[in-house]
Coordinates of C-alpha atoms and ligand atoms in Angstrom, one line a residue:
M1 CA -0.8 33.6 -2.8
T2 CA 0.3 30.7 -4.9
S3 CA -2.5 28.6 -6.4
N4 CA -2.9 24.9 -7.2
H5 CA -3.2 25.8 -10.8
D6 CA 0.0 27.9 -10.9
L7 CA 2.0 25.3 -9.1
Y8 CA 0.7 22.6 -11.4
Q9 CA 1.6 24.7 -14.5
R10 CA 5.1 25.3 -13.1
G11 CA 5.4 21.6 -12.2
L12 CA 4.4 20.5 -15.7
R13 CA 7.3 22.5 -17.1
V14 CA 9.9 20.8 -14.9
M15 CA 8.5 17.3 -14.1
P16 CA 6.8 14.8 -16.3
G17 CA 3.0 15.2 -15.7
G18 CA 3.9 17.8 -13.0
V19 CA 4.4 15.1 -10.4
N20 CA 6.9 12.6 -9.0
S21 CA 4.5 9.6 -8.8
P22 CA 1.9 9.2 -11.6
V23 CA -1.3 8.7 -9.6
R24 CA -0.9 12.1 -8.0
A25 CA -1.6 13.7 -11.4
F26 CA -5.4 13.2 -11.2
R27 CA -5.3 11.7 -14.7
S28 CA -8.0 9.0 -13.9
V29 CA -10.4 11.4 -12.1
G30 CA -9.7 14.6 -14.0
G31 CA -8.9 18.1 -12.6
T32 CA -6.0 19.8 -11.1
P33 CA -4.1 18.2 -8.2
N34 CA -4.2 19.9 -4.8
F35 CA -0.7 20.9 -3.7
I36 CA -0.5 20.2 0.0
A37 CA 1.0 22.9 2.2
E38 CA 0.7 21.1 5.5
G39 CA -1.1 18.3 7.3
H40 CA -2.0 17.7 10.9
G41 CA -3.7 14.6 12.2
A42 CA -6.4 13.5 9.8
Y43 CA -6.4 16.8 7.9
V44 CA -4.4 18.4 5.1
T45 CA -4.4 22.0 3.9
D46 CA -3.6 22.9 0.3
V47 CA -1.6 26.0 -0.8
E48 CA -4.9 27.9 -1.3
G49 CA -5.9 27.3 2.3
A50 CA -8.6 24.7 1.6
V51 CA -8.7 22.0 4.3
F52 CA -9.5 18.4 3.5
L53 CA -10.2 15.4 5.7
D54 CA -7.5 13.1 4.3
Y55 CA -8.1 9.4 3.6
V56 CA -4.9 9.1 1.4
Q57 CA -2.5 9.4 4.3
S58 CA 0.4 9.0 1.9
Y59 CA -1.1 5.7 0.7
G60 CA -0.8 4.3 4.2
A61 CA 2.6 5.5 5.0
S62 CA 1.0 7.8 7.6
I63 CA -0.9 5.6 10.1
V64 CA -0.9 7.9 13.1
G65 CA -2.0 11.0 11.1
H66 CA 0.1 13.8 9.8
A67 CA 2.8 15.6 11.8
H68 CA 2.2 13.6 15.0
P69 CA 3.9 15.6 17.8
K70 CA 5.8 12.5 19.1
V71 CA 7.0 11.5 15.7
I72 CA 8.1 15.1 14.8
A73 CA 9.9 15.5 18.1
T74 CA 11.7 12.2 17.5
I75 CA 12.7 13.3 14.0
E76 CA 13.9 16.7 15.2
A77 CA 16.1 15.1 17.9
A78 CA 17.5 12.6 15.5
A79 CA 18.3 15.3 12.8
K80 CA 20.3 17.3 15.4
R81 CA 22.5 14.2 15.8
G82 CA 23.2 13.9 12.1
T83 CA 21.2 12.5 9.2
T84 CA 23.4 9.8 7.7
F85 CA 26.8 8.3 8.4
G86 CA 27.4 5.3 6.2
A87 CA 28.1 3.4 9.4
P88 CA 25.7 1.4 11.6
T89 CA 23.6 3.1 14.2
E90 CA 21.6 2.0 17.2
G91 CA 18.3 3.0 15.6
E92 CA 18.6 0.4 12.9
V93 CA 19.1 -2.3 15.5
R94 CA 16.2 -1.1 17.6
L95 CA 13.8 -0.9 14.6
A96 CA 14.8 -4.4 13.4
E97 CA 14.4 -5.8 16.9
T98 CA 11.0 -4.2 17.2
M99 CA 9.8 -5.6 13.9
V100 CA 11.3 -9.1 14.4
G101 CA 9.7 -9.1 17.9
R102 CA 6.2 -8.7 16.5
I103 CA 6.1 -11.2 13.7
D104 CA 6.3 -14.9 14.3
G105 CA 8.8 -16.5 11.9
L106 CA 10.6 -13.3 11.0
E107 CA 14.1 -13.6 12.4
Q108 CA 16.2 -11.1 10.5
L109 CA 15.7 -8.3 8.1
R110 CA 17.5 -5.8 6.0
L111 CA 16.3 -2.1 5.9
V112 CA 16.1 -0.4 2.5
S113 CA 14.6 2.9 1.4
S114 CA 11.4 2.0 -0.4
G115 CA 8.9 -0.8 -0.9
T116 CA 10.1 -1.2 -4.5
E117 CA 13.6 -1.8 -3.2
A118 CA 12.3 -4.3 -0.7
T119 CA 10.4 -6.5 -3.2
M120 CA 13.2 -6.2 -5.8
S121 CA 15.8 -7.3 -3.3
A122 CA 13.6 -10.0 -1.8
I123 CA 13.2 -11.6 -5.2
R124 CA 16.9 -11.6 -5.8
L125 CA 17.2 -13.3 -2.4
A126 CA 14.6 -15.9 -3.4
R127 CA 16.3 -16.7 -6.7
G128 CA 19.7 -16.7 -5.1
A129 CA 18.7 -19.0 -2.3
T130 CA 16.7 -21.5 -4.4
G131 CA 18.9 -21.4 -7.5
R132 CA 15.6 -21.1 -9.5
N133 CA 14.5 -18.4 -11.9
K134 CA 10.8 -18.2 -12.1
I135 CA 8.6 -15.9 -10.0
V136 CA 4.8 -16.0 -9.8
K137 CA 2.8 -12.9 -9.2
F138 CA -0.9 -12.2 -9.3
V139 CA -2.8 -9.9 -11.7
G140 CA -3.6 -6.6 -10.1
N141 CA -1.1 -7.0 -7.2
Y142 CA 1.4 -4.1 -7.1
H143 CA 4.9 -4.7 -5.9
G144 CA 6.6 -1.5 -6.8
H145 CA 8.2 -0.6 -10.1
S146 CA 11.2 -2.8 -10.5
D147 CA 11.4 -4.4 -14.0
A148 CA 10.7 -8.0 -13.1
L149 CA 7.6 -7.1 -11.2
L150 CA 6.0 -4.7 -13.8
A151 CA 3.8 -7.3 -15.3
S152 CA 0.0 -7.1 -14.7
S153 CA 0.5 -4.7 -11.8
G154 CA -2.1 -2.8 -9.9
S155 CA -2.3 0.8 -8.6
G156 CA -1.3 3.6 -10.9
V157 CA 0.1 1.1 -13.5
I158 CA -3.4 0.1 -14.5
E159 CA -4.3 3.5 -15.8
G160 CA -1.9 3.4 -18.7
F161 CA -1.8 -0.2 -19.8
D162 CA -4.2 -2.9 -20.7
L163 CA -3.6 -5.8 -18.4
G164 CA -3.7 -9.3 -19.7
E165 CA -2.8 -12.5 -18.0
T166 CA 0.2 -13.0 -20.3
S167 CA 3.6 -11.8 -19.2
T168 CA 3.7 -8.6 -21.2
P169 CA 5.5 -5.6 -19.7
D170 CA 3.3 -2.9 -18.1
S171 CA 5.8 -0.2 -19.0
A172 CA 7.8 0.8 -22.0
G173 CA 11.5 0.3 -21.2
V174 CA 10.9 -3.1 -19.5
T175 CA 12.3 -5.6 -21.9
P176 CA 10.5 -8.9 -22.6
G177 CA 13.7 -10.5 -21.2
S178 CA 13.3 -8.9 -17.8
I179 CA 9.9 -10.4 -17.3
A180 CA 10.5 -13.6 -19.1
D181 CA 10.7 -15.4 -15.8
T182 CA 7.7 -13.7 -14.3
V183 CA 4.5 -15.8 -14.5
V184 CA 1.2 -14.0 -13.7
A185 CA -1.9 -15.7 -12.3
P186 CA -5.4 -14.5 -11.3
Y187 CA -5.7 -13.5 -7.7
N188 CA -7.6 -15.8 -5.3
V189 CA -6.9 -18.9 -7.3
V190 CA -4.1 -21.2 -6.2
P191 CA -1.9 -21.8 -9.3
T192 CA -0.3 -25.2 -9.9
L193 CA 3.5 -24.7 -9.5
D194 CA 6.5 -26.7 -10.6
E195 CA 10.1 -27.0 -9.5
T196 CA 11.2 -24.0 -11.6
V197 CA 9.5 -21.6 -9.3
A198 CA 11.7 -19.7 -6.9
V199 CA 9.0 -17.6 -5.2
V200 CA 5.3 -16.8 -5.2
V201 CA 4.8 -13.1 -4.4
V202 CA 1.4 -12.0 -3.1
E203 CA -0.3 -9.1 -1.4
P204 CA -1.9 -11.1 1.4
V205 CA -4.8 -8.6 1.3
A206 CA -4.9 -7.0 -2.2
A207 CA -5.0 -3.2 -1.8
N208 CA -3.8 -2.0 -5.2
M209 CA -6.9 -3.0 -7.3
G210 CA -9.3 -1.6 -4.8
L211 CA -9.6 -3.7 -1.7
I212 CA -9.9 -7.4 -2.2
A213 CA -9.7 -9.9 0.6
P214 CA -8.0 -13.3 0.1
R215 CA -10.7 -16.0 -0.3
D216 CA -10.8 -18.6 2.5
G217 CA -8.1 -21.1 1.7
F218 CA -6.3 -19.0 -0.9
L219 CA -3.2 -18.2 1.2
E220 CA -3.2 -21.6 2.9
G221 CA -3.4 -23.1 -0.6
L222 CA -0.4 -21.0 -1.7
R223 CA 1.5 -22.1 1.4
D224 CA 0.8 -25.8 0.7
E225 CA 1.6 -25.5 -3.1
C226 CA 4.9 -23.7 -2.3
N227 CA 5.8 -26.4 0.1
R228 CA 4.9 -29.1 -2.4
V229 CA 7.4 -27.9 -5.0
G230 CA 10.0 -26.3 -2.7
A231 CA 9.2 -22.7 -3.7
L232 CA 9.3 -19.8 -1.3
L233 CA 6.2 -17.8 -0.4
M234 CA 6.6 -14.1 -0.1
F235 CA 4.1 -11.7 1.5
D236 CA 4.3 -8.2 0.1
E237 CA 3.2 -6.5 3.3
V238 CA 4.2 -3.0 2.2
I239 CA 0.6 -2.0 2.9
C240 CA -0.5 -4.7 5.3
G241 CA 2.5 -4.8 7.5
F242 CA 1.9 -3.3 11.0
R243 CA -1.5 -2.1 9.7
L244 CA -3.7 -5.1 9.6
A245 CA -2.7 -6.1 13.1
F246 CA 0.1 -5.9 15.7
G247 CA 1.8 -8.8 14.0
G248 CA 0.8 -7.8 10.4
A249 CA -0.8 -10.1 7.9
T250 CA 0.9 -13.2 9.4
E251 CA -1.1 -12.7 12.6
F252 CA -4.2 -11.4 11.0
L253 CA -4.5 -14.2 8.4
S254 CA -2.7 -17.0 10.3
V255 CA -0.5 -18.0 7.4
T256 CA 3.3 -17.7 7.6
P257 CA 5.3 -16.9 4.5
D258 CA 9.1 -17.5 4.0
I259 CA 9.9 -13.9 3.1
W260 CA 8.2 -10.6 4.2
C261 CA 8.4 -7.2 2.6
F262 CA 7.6 -4.0 4.4
G263 CA 7.4 -0.3 3.6
K264 CA 5.0 2.6 4.2
V265 CA 4.0 2.3 7.9
I266 CA 7.5 1.3 9.1
G267 CA 9.0 4.6 7.9
G268 CA 6.8 6.8 10.0
G269 CA 6.4 9.0 6.9
L270 CA 10.1 8.8 5.8
P271 CA 11.5 6.6 3.1
V272 CA 11.9 3.1 4.4
G273 CA 11.4 -0.4 3.3
A274 CA 12.5 -3.8 4.6
Y275 CA 12.7 -7.4 3.6
G276 CA 13.2 -10.3 6.0
A277 CA 13.0 -14.0 6.6
S278 CA 14.5 -16.7 8.8
T279 CA 18.2 -16.3 9.8
E280 CA 19.0 -19.2 7.6
L281 CA 17.5 -17.6 4.5
M282 CA 18.9 -14.2 5.3
S283 CA 22.4 -15.7 5.5
H284 CA 22.4 -15.7 1.7
I285 CA 22.6 -11.9 1.8
S286 CA 26.0 -10.2 1.5
P287 CA 28.3 -9.8 3.4
L288 CA 27.4 -13.3 4.7
G289 CA 26.3 -14.8 1.4
P290 CA 26.5 -14.4 -2.4
V291 CA 23.3 -12.3 -2.9
Y292 CA 24.4 -8.7 -3.2
Q293 CA 22.3 -5.8 -1.9
A294 CA 23.3 -2.5 -0.5
G295 CA 22.2 1.2 0.0
T296 CA 23.9 4.4 1.0
L297 CA 20.9 5.7 2.9
S298 CA 19.5 2.3 4.0
G299 CA 18.4 2.5 7.7
N300 CA 19.3 6.1 7.9
P301 CA 18.8 7.6 11.4
L302 CA 15.9 9.9 10.6
A303 CA 13.8 7.1 9.1
T304 CA 14.6 4.6 11.8
A305 CA 13.7 7.1 14.5
A306 CA 10.4 8.0 12.8
G307 CA 9.6 4.3 12.2
L308 CA 10.3 3.4 15.8
A309 CA 8.2 6.3 17.1
V310 CA 5.3 5.1 15.0
L311 CA 5.6 1.4 16.0
E312 CA 5.6 2.5 19.7
L313 CA 2.3 4.3 19.1
L314 CA 0.9 1.1 17.5
T315 CA -0.2 -0.7 20.6
P316 CA -2.8 -3.5 20.6
D317 CA -5.3 -0.9 21.7
A318 CA -4.4 1.3 18.7
Y319 CA -5.3 -1.6 16.4
S320 CA -8.7 -2.0 18.0
Q321 CA -9.2 1.8 17.5
L322 CA -8.2 1.6 13.8
E323 CA -10.6 -1.3 13.3
D324 CA -13.5 0.5 15.0
T325 CA -12.9 3.6 12.9
A326 CA -12.8 1.6 9.7
E327 CA -15.9 -0.3 10.6
A328 CA -17.8 2.9 11.3
L329 CA -16.5 4.3 8.0
A330 CA -17.5 1.3 6.0
D331 CA -21.0 1.2 7.6
G332 CA -21.5 4.9 6.9
L333 CA -20.5 4.6 3.3
H334 CA -22.6 1.5 2.8
R335 CA -25.7 3.2 4.2
A336 CA -25.1 6.3 2.1
F337 CA -25.1 4.3 -1.1
S338 CA -27.9 2.0 -0.2
D339 CA -30.2 4.9 1.0
A340 CA -29.6 6.7 -2.3
G341 CA -30.1 3.6 -4.4
I342 CA -26.6 3.6 -5.8
E343 CA -25.2 0.1 -6.3
A344 CA -21.9 -0.2 -4.5
R345 CA -20.0 -2.5 -2.3
V346 CA -17.8 -1.3 0.6
P347 CA -15.4 -4.0 1.5
R348 CA -13.4 -3.7 4.8
V349 CA -10.5 -5.9 5.9
G350 CA -9.3 -4.9 9.4
P351 CA -8.5 -1.2 9.2
L352 CA -8.6 -1.0 5.4
V353 CA -11.7 0.1 3.5
G354 CA -12.5 0.0 -0.2
V355 CA -15.3 1.3 -2.5
F356 CA -16.5 -0.6 -5.6
F357 CA -19.4 0.6 -7.6
G358 CA -21.8 -2.1 -9.0
S359 CA -23.7 -4.9 -7.4
D360 CA -21.0 -7.6 -7.3
L361 CA -18.1 -7.7 -4.8
P362 CA -14.9 -8.1 -6.9
V363 CA -12.7 -11.0 -6.1
D364 CA -9.9 -10.5 -8.6
F365 CA -8.6 -8.0 -11.1
E366 CA -11.1 -8.8 -13.8
S367 CA -14.1 -8.2 -11.5
A368 CA -12.4 -5.0 -10.1
R369 CA -11.9 -3.7 -13.6
A370 CA -15.6 -4.4 -14.4
S371 CA -16.6 -2.2 -11.4
V372 CA -14.2 0.6 -12.3
S373 CA -15.4 0.6 -15.9
L374 CA -18.8 1.7 -14.7
G375 CA -17.1 5.1 -14.5
R376 CA -18.7 6.1 -11.1
Y377 CA -15.5 6.6 -9.1
P378 CA -14.5 10.0 -10.6
Q379 CA -18.0 11.3 -9.8
F380 CA -17.7 10.1 -6.2
F381 CA -14.2 11.4 -5.9
H382 CA -15.0 14.9 -7.0
G383 CA -18.2 15.1 -5.0
M384 CA -16.3 14.2 -1.9
L385 CA -13.4 16.5 -2.7
D386 CA -15.9 19.4 -3.1
A387 CA -17.3 18.5 0.4
G388 CA -13.7 18.7 1.8
I389 CA -12.9 15.1 1.9
A390 CA -9.8 13.8 0.0
L391 CA -9.9 10.3 -1.3
A392 CA -7.1 8.8 -3.5
P393 CA -7.4 10.2 -7.1
G394 CA -7.6 6.7 -8.6
P395 CA -10.3 4.0 -8.6
Y396 CA -7.9 1.2 -7.8
E397 CA -6.7 2.6 -4.5
V398 CA -8.1 2.1 -1.0
M399 CA -9.0 4.3 2.0
F400 CA -6.6 4.6 4.9
P401 CA -8.3 5.8 8.0
S402 CA -5.6 6.7 10.6
L403 CA -5.4 6.8 14.3
A404 CA -6.1 10.6 14.0
H405 CA -9.6 10.0 12.4
R406 CA -12.1 10.7 15.2
P407 CA -15.7 9.5 15.3
E408 CA -16.9 13.0 14.3
D409 CA -14.7 12.8 11.2
I410 CA -16.2 9.5 10.2
A411 CA -19.7 10.9 10.8
R412 CA -18.9 13.9 8.6
T413 CA -17.6 11.6 5.9
A414 CA -20.8 9.5 6.0
E415 CA -23.0 12.6 5.8
A416 CA -21.0 13.9 2.8
A417 CA -21.1 10.5 1.1
A418 CA -24.9 10.4 1.6
Q419 CA -25.3 13.8 -0.2
V420 CA -22.9 12.8 -2.9
A421 CA -24.7 9.5 -3.5
V422 CA -28.0 11.3 -3.8
R423 CA -26.6 13.6 -6.4
M424 CA -25.0 10.7 -8.3
A425 CA -28.4 8.9 -8.3
E426 CA -30.1 12.1 -9.6
G427 CA -27.4 12.3 -12.3
S428 CA -26.4 15.8 -11.3
I429 CA -22.7 14.8 -10.9
Ligands
PLP1 C1 3.4 1.0 -2.3 C2 3.6 -0.5 -2.5 C3 4.9 -0.9 -3.0 C4 6.0 0.0 -3.4 O1 6.5 0.8 -2.4 P1 7.2 2.2 -2.8 O2 7.7 2.6 -1.4 O3 6.2 3.0 -3.4 O4 8.3 1.8 -3.7 C5 5.1 -2.3 -3.0 N1 4.1 -3.2 -2.7 C6 2.9 -2.8 -2.3 C7 1.9 -3.8 -1.9 C8 2.6 -1.4 -2.2 O5 1.4 -1.0 -1.8

């Protein structure tokens, strides 16, 4: 039987860090990554046969649980009809209609193949449509890995680089020139803009520096400030879209941006992203307008079929279920820490749950970093992993309970957390 260790060693020889996305390498928690052989519902099984209750769920790309029978049947049927044509297909139209039908203000969209591509293209649209250069982003928000957005990013980027609030690149190979027009600001504070700003990009609920909710008035303030100077407001809903609510962050938070970006959930586990706006704004995109953007595999039939199958499962009832699950999870974790005397905060926003150690609830990247620097997360992570519960292998990620997580799974998680918290309090892990 092949082992995690053997695969990791083989991986290290042929891929940098043994992985195809950095956070998977366990660098910030230590240890050997589990190589997943299969997943069903809320559970994954690694190549050694160990089974884990999974709260990673592909960082939110999987919202109905792994290998959902309806999604798999849809993908199989689509695959038999051909996987890519380089010509339009009905699935693209249906997925776009479904998305547009759910979100007030979203009139047109363009499908791409990742969240990174969506945000990168949306910024080009914003600059092309306004004729302005500057973009404003928030420290600790992650918008994928395109050059202009790799300044003070969240998620796996944080591990390797020291974030300041100046526009220094987060990555080698990103030139000062490519982020010269990127202005970074602290999350949850409305910056004062001027007429050089094309677009303000924000995670409406921040989920790449742990889970941080927008303060009352923050998004409304951004909306007003953008209106004041004629800048566009862009919601990066790659995590929030079709997860927070039936109508995404726009419905959940009652603020309407000018541009939306999506990814993760809408691909049903296959590579998809999308960006969209009003028909007027989208008319700047080629072939109608001068803003160029294209993709060989954009809107490919497998991905659109999977995305549609998932959106069909995401009924209003499904969102109540997700929220109930997340609430029970957050309550269980909170009780586990407080009973053991471990200082921790367990924020929840709709169906998203985070864990911050320490007594203060973080509101921005600085306070999130202060919590992470307590060094508790790796202990909690490994304690839970030993108990058969897989959390993201990084302290700046969040928990993604899915529709497949049942009440007994949540109860088991809370029991495991209670035992891990006691051992953390004793200092035995
Ligand atoms: C994951 C993520 C992205 C990038 O999406 P990829 O599909 O990984 O390129 C962008 N924005 C947010 C908010 C994300 O969470």
